[in-house]
mmCIF file of C-alpha atoms in Angstrom:
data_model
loop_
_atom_site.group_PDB
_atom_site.id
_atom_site.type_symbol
_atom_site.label_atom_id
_atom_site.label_comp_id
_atom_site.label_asym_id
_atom_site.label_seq_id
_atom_site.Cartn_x
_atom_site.Cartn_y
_atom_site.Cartn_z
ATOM 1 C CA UNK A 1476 42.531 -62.309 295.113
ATOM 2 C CA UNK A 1477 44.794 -59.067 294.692
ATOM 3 C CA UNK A 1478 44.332 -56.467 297.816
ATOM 4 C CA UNK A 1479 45.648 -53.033 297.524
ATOM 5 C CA UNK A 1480 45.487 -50.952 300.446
ATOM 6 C CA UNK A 1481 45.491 -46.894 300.565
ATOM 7 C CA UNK A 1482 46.949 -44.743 303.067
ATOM 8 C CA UNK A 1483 45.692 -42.638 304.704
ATOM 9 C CA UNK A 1484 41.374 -43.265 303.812
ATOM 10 C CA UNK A 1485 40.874 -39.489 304.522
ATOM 11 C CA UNK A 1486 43.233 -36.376 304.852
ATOM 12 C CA UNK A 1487 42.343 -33.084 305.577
ATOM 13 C CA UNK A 1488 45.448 -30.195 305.140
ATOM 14 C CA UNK A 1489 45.882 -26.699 304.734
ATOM 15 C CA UNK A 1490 46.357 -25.001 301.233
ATOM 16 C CA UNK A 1491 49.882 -24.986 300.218
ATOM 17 C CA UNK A 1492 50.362 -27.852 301.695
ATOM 18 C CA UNK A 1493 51.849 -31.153 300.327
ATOM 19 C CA UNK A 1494 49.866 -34.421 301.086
ATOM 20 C CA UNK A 1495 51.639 -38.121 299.891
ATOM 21 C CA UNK A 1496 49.012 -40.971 299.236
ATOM 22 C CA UNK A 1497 50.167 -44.577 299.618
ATOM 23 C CA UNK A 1498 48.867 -47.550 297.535
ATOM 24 C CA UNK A 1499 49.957 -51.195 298.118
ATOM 25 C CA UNK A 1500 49.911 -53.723 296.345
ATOM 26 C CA UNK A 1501 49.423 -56.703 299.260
ATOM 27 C CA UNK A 1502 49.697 -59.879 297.558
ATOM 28 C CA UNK A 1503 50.810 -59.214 294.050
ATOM 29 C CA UNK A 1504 53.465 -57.355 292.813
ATOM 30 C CA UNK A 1505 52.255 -54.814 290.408
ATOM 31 C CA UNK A 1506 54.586 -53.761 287.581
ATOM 32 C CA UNK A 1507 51.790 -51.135 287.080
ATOM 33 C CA UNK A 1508 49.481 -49.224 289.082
ATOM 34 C CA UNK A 1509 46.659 -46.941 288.250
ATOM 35 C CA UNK A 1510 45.877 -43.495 289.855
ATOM 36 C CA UNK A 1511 42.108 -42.222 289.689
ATOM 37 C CA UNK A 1512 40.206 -38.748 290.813
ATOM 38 C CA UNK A 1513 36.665 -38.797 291.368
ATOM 39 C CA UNK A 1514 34.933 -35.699 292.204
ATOM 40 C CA UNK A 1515 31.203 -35.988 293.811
ATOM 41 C CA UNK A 1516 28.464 -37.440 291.486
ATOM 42 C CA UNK A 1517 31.365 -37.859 288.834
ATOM 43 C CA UNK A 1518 32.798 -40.952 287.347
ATOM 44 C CA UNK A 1519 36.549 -42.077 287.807
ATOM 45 C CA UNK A 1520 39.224 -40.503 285.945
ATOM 46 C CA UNK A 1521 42.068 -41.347 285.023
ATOM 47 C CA UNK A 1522 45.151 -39.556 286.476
ATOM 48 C CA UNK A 1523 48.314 -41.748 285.367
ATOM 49 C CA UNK A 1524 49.572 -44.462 284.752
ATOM 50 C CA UNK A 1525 52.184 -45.754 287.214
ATOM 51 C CA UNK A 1526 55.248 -48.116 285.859
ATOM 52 C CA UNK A 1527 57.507 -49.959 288.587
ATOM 53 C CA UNK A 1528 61.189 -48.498 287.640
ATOM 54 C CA UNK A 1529 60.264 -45.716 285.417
ATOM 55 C CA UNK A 1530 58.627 -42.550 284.942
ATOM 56 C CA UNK A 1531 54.397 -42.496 285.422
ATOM 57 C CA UNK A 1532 52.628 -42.054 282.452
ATOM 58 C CA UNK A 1533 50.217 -38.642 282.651
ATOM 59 C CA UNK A 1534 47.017 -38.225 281.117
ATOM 60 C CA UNK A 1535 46.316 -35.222 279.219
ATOM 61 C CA UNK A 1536 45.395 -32.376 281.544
ATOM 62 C CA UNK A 1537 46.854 -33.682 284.686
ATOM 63 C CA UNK A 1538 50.180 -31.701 285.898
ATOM 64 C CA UNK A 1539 52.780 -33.790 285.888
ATOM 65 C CA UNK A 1540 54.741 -31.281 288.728
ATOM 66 C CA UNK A 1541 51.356 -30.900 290.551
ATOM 67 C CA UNK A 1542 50.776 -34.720 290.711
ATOM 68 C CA UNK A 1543 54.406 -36.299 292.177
ATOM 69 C CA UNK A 1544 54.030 -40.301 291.178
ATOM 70 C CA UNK A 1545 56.869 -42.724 292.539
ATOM 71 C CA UNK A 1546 56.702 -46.898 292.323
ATOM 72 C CA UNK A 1547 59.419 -47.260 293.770
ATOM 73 C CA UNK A 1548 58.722 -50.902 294.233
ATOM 74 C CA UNK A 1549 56.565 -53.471 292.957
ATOM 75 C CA UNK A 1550 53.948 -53.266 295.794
ATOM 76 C CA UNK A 1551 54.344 -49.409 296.049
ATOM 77 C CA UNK A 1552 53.089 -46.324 294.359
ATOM 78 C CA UNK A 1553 53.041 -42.984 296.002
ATOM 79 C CA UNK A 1554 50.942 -39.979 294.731
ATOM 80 C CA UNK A 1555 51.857 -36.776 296.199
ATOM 81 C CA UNK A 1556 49.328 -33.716 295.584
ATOM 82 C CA UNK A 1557 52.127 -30.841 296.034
ATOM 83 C CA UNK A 1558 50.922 -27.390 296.876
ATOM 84 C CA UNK A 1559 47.500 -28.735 297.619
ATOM 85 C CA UNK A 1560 44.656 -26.404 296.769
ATOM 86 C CA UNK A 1561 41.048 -26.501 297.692
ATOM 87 C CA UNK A 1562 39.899 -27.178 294.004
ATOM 88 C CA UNK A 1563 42.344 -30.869 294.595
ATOM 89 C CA UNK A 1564 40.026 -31.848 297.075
ATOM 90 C CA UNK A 1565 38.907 -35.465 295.858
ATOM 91 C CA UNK A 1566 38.328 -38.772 296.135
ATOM 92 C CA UNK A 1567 41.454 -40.408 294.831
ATOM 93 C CA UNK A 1568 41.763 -44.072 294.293
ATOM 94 C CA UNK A 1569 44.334 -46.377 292.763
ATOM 95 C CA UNK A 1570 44.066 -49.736 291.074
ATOM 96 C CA UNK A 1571 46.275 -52.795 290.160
ATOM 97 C CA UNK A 1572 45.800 -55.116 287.534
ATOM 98 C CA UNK A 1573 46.007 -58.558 287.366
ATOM 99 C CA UNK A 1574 46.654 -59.888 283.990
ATOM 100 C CA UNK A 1575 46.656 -63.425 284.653
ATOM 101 C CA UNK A 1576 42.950 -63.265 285.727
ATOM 102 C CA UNK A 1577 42.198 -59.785 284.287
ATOM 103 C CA UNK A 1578 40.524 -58.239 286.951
ATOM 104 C CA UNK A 1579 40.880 -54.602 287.895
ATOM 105 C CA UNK A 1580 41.593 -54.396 292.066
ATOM 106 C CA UNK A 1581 40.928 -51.128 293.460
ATOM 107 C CA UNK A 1582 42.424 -49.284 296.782
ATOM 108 C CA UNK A 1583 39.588 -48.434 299.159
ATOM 109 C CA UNK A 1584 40.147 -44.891 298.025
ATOM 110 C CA UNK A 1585 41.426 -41.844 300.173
ATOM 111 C CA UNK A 1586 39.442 -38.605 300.515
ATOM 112 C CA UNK A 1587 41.441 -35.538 300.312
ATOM 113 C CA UNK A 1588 39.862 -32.021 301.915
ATOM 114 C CA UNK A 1589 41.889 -29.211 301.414
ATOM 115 C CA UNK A 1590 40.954 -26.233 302.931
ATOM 116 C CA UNK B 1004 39.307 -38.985 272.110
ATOM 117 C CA UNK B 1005 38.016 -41.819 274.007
ATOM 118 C CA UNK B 1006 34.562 -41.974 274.998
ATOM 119 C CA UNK B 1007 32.398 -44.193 277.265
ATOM 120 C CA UNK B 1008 28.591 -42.889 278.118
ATOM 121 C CA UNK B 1009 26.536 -44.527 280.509
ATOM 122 C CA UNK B 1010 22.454 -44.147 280.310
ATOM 123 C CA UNK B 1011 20.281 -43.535 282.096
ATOM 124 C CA UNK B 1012 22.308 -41.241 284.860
ATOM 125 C CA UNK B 1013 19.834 -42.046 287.557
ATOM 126 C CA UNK B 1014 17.009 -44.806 287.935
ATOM 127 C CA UNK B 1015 14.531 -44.596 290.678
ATOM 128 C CA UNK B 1016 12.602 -48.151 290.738
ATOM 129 C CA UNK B 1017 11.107 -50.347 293.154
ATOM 130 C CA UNK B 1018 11.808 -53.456 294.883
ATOM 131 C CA UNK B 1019 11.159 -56.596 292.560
ATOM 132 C CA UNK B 1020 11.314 -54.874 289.187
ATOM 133 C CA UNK B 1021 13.863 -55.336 286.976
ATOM 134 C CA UNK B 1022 16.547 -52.722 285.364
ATOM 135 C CA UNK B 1023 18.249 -52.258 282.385
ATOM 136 C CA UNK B 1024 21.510 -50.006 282.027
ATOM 137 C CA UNK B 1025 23.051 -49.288 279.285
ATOM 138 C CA UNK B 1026 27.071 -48.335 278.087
ATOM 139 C CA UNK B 1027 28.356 -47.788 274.942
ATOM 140 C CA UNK B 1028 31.528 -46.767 274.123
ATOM 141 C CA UNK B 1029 33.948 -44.701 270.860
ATOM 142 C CA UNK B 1030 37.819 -46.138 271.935
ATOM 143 C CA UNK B 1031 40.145 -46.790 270.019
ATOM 144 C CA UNK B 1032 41.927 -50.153 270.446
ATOM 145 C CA UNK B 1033 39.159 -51.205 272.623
ATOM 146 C CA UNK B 1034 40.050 -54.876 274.414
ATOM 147 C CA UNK B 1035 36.847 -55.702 276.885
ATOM 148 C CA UNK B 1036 34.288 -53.444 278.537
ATOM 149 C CA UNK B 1037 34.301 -53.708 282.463
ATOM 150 C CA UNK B 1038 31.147 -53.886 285.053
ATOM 151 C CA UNK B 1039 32.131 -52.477 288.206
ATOM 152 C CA UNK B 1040 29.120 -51.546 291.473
ATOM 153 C CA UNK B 1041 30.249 -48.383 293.269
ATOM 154 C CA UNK B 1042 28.615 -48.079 296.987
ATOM 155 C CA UNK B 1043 30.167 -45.511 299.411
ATOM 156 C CA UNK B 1044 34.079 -46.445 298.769
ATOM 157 C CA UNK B 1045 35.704 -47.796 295.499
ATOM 158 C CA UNK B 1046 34.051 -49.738 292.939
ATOM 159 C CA UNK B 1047 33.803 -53.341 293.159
ATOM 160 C CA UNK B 1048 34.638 -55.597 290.255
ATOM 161 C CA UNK B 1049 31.168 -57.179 288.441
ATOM 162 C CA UNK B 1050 31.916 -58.325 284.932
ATOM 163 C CA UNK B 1051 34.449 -58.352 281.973
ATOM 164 C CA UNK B 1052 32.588 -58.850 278.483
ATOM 165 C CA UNK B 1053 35.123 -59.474 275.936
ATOM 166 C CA UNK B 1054 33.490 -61.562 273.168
ATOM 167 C CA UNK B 1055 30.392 -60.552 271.771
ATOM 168 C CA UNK B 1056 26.759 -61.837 272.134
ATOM 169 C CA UNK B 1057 28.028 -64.101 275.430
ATOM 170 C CA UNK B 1058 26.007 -63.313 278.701
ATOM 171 C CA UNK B 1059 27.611 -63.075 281.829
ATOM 172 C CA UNK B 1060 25.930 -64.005 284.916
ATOM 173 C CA UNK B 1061 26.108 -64.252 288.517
ATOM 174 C CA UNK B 1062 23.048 -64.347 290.691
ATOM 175 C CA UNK B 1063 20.548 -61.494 289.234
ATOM 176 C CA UNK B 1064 22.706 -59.802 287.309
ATOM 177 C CA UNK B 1065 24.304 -60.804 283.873
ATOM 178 C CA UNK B 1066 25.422 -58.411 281.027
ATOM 179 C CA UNK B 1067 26.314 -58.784 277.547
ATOM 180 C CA UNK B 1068 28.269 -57.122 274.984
ATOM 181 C CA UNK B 1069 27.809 -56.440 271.519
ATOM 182 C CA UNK B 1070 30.785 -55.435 269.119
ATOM 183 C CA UNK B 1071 28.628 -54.341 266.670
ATOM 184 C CA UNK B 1072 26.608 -51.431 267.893
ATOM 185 C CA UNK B 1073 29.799 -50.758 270.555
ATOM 186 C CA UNK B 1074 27.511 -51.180 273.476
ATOM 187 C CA UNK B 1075 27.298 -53.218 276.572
ATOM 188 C CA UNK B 1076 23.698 -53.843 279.347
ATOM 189 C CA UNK B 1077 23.764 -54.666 282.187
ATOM 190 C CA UNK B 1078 20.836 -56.766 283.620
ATOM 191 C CA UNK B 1079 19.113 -57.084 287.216
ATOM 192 C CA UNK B 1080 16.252 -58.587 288.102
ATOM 193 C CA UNK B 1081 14.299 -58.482 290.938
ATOM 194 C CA UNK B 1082 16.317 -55.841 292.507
ATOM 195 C CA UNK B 1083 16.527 -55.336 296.390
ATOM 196 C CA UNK B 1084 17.986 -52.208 298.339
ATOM 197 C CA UNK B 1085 20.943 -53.339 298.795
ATOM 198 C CA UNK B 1086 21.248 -52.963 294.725
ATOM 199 C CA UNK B 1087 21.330 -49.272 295.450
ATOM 200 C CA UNK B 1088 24.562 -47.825 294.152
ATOM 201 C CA UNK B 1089 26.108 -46.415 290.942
ATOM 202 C CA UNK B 1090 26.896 -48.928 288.523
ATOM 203 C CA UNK B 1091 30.174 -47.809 286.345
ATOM 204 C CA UNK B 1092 31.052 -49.068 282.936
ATOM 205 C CA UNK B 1093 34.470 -49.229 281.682
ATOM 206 C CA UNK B 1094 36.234 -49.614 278.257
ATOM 207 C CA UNK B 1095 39.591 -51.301 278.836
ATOM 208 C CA UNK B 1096 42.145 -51.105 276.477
ATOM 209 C CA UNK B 1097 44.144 -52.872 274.381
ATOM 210 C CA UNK B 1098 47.632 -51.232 275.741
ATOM 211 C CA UNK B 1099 48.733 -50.466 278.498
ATOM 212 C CA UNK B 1100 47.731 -53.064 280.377
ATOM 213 C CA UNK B 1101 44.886 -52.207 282.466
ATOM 214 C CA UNK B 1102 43.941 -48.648 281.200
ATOM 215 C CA UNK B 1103 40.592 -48.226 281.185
ATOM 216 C CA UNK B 1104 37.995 -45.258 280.448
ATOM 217 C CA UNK B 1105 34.908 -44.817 282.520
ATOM 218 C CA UNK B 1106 31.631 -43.829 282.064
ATOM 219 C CA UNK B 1107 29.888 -41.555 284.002
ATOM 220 C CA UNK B 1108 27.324 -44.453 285.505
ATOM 221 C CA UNK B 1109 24.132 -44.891 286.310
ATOM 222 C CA UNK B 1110 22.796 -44.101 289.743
ATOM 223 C CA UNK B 1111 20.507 -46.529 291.229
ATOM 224 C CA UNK B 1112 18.181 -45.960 293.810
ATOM 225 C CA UNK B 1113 16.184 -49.716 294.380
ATOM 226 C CA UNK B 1114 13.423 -48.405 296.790
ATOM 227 C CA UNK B 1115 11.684 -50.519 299.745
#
């Protein structure tokens, strides 16, 4: 099946700092690729929506400028947390899916600590 | 505005018993609701319930969906420890290929 990989698993930066999240697609080139949060004891939500070629679509409430999303190529979205700020610390996680066999493939997930 | 709930939050039971968890779900063009087991990392993929009244199984757990009431269980039986984890639903929808809404899950604690 689809594997999607996440790089790096953990980061820990100073506030103000930027921090860029990879998510790869390994075996199946995703036109689209999902970006969650999920905070402790809290389900996943949904960040954006990220389209191969085009602009990622945001979901109300997320920052658009805060939240940087490129997919640049069909195995690659990047999420970059710009200006990072202790209340971003999270558990972010990205997903692919696979039409043909509709299944949902999630990234192993990469915990953010900002401090 | 989309909604998914998930009941109970938490379940403390033991070994052996069996467990009910329930999802329903208020979204609007709503395609299939999604089964997913969360241990410490991402969640892993269980079930996709798309037509109504048709269980799904695999090994002790099976689910079901029904259209009518807008709600979805999921089933396991004779749990063991290693059933321990939260247990998210997910309304996937009908554009956007792939979108889905979660619920807040269930946390289950399966104890020795």
């Amino acid at each position: 099946g689809a594997v999607v990989s996440q790089h790096p698993s953990r980061v820990i930066c100073k506030s103000g700092t930027s921090v860029k999240i990879e998510c790869r697609s390994l075996d199946f080139q995703a036109t689209t690729m999902f970006w969650y949060r999920q905070f402790p004891k809290q389900s996943l939500m949904l960040m954006a929506t990220s389209n191969e070629g085009s602009k990622a679509t945001y979901e109300q409430g997320v920052e658009k400028d805060k939240f940087l999303i490129n997919h640049a190529s069909l195995t690659l979205s990047t999420l970059t947390v710009t200006s990072a700020h202790p209340e971003d610390s999270s558990f972010y996680i990205c997903s692919v899916w696979r039409g043909p066999r509709e299944t949902q493939y999630f990234g192993p997930g990469t915990r953010l600590l900002v401090l | 505005e989309d909604k998914v709930v998930q009941s109970p939050l938490s379940l403390v039971v033991h070994e052996g018993d069996t467990v009910t968890l329930n999802c329903s779900y208020e979204v609007t063009n709503f395609r299939s609701l999604l089964w997913y087991k969360q241990e410490k990392k991402a969640p892993t993929f269980l079930f996709m319930l798309t037509s109504s009244g048709i269980e799904k199984k695999s090994g002790r757990l099976s689910s079901i969906l029904d259209k009518k009431e807008l709600s979805s269980i999921l089933n396991i039986t004779a749990t063991q420890t290693g059933d321990s984890a939260i247990y998210l639903c997910a309304a996937l929808h009908n554009t956007n290929a792939g979108k889905s809404t979660f619920g807040d899950g269930t946390t289950l604690t399966v104890k020795p």
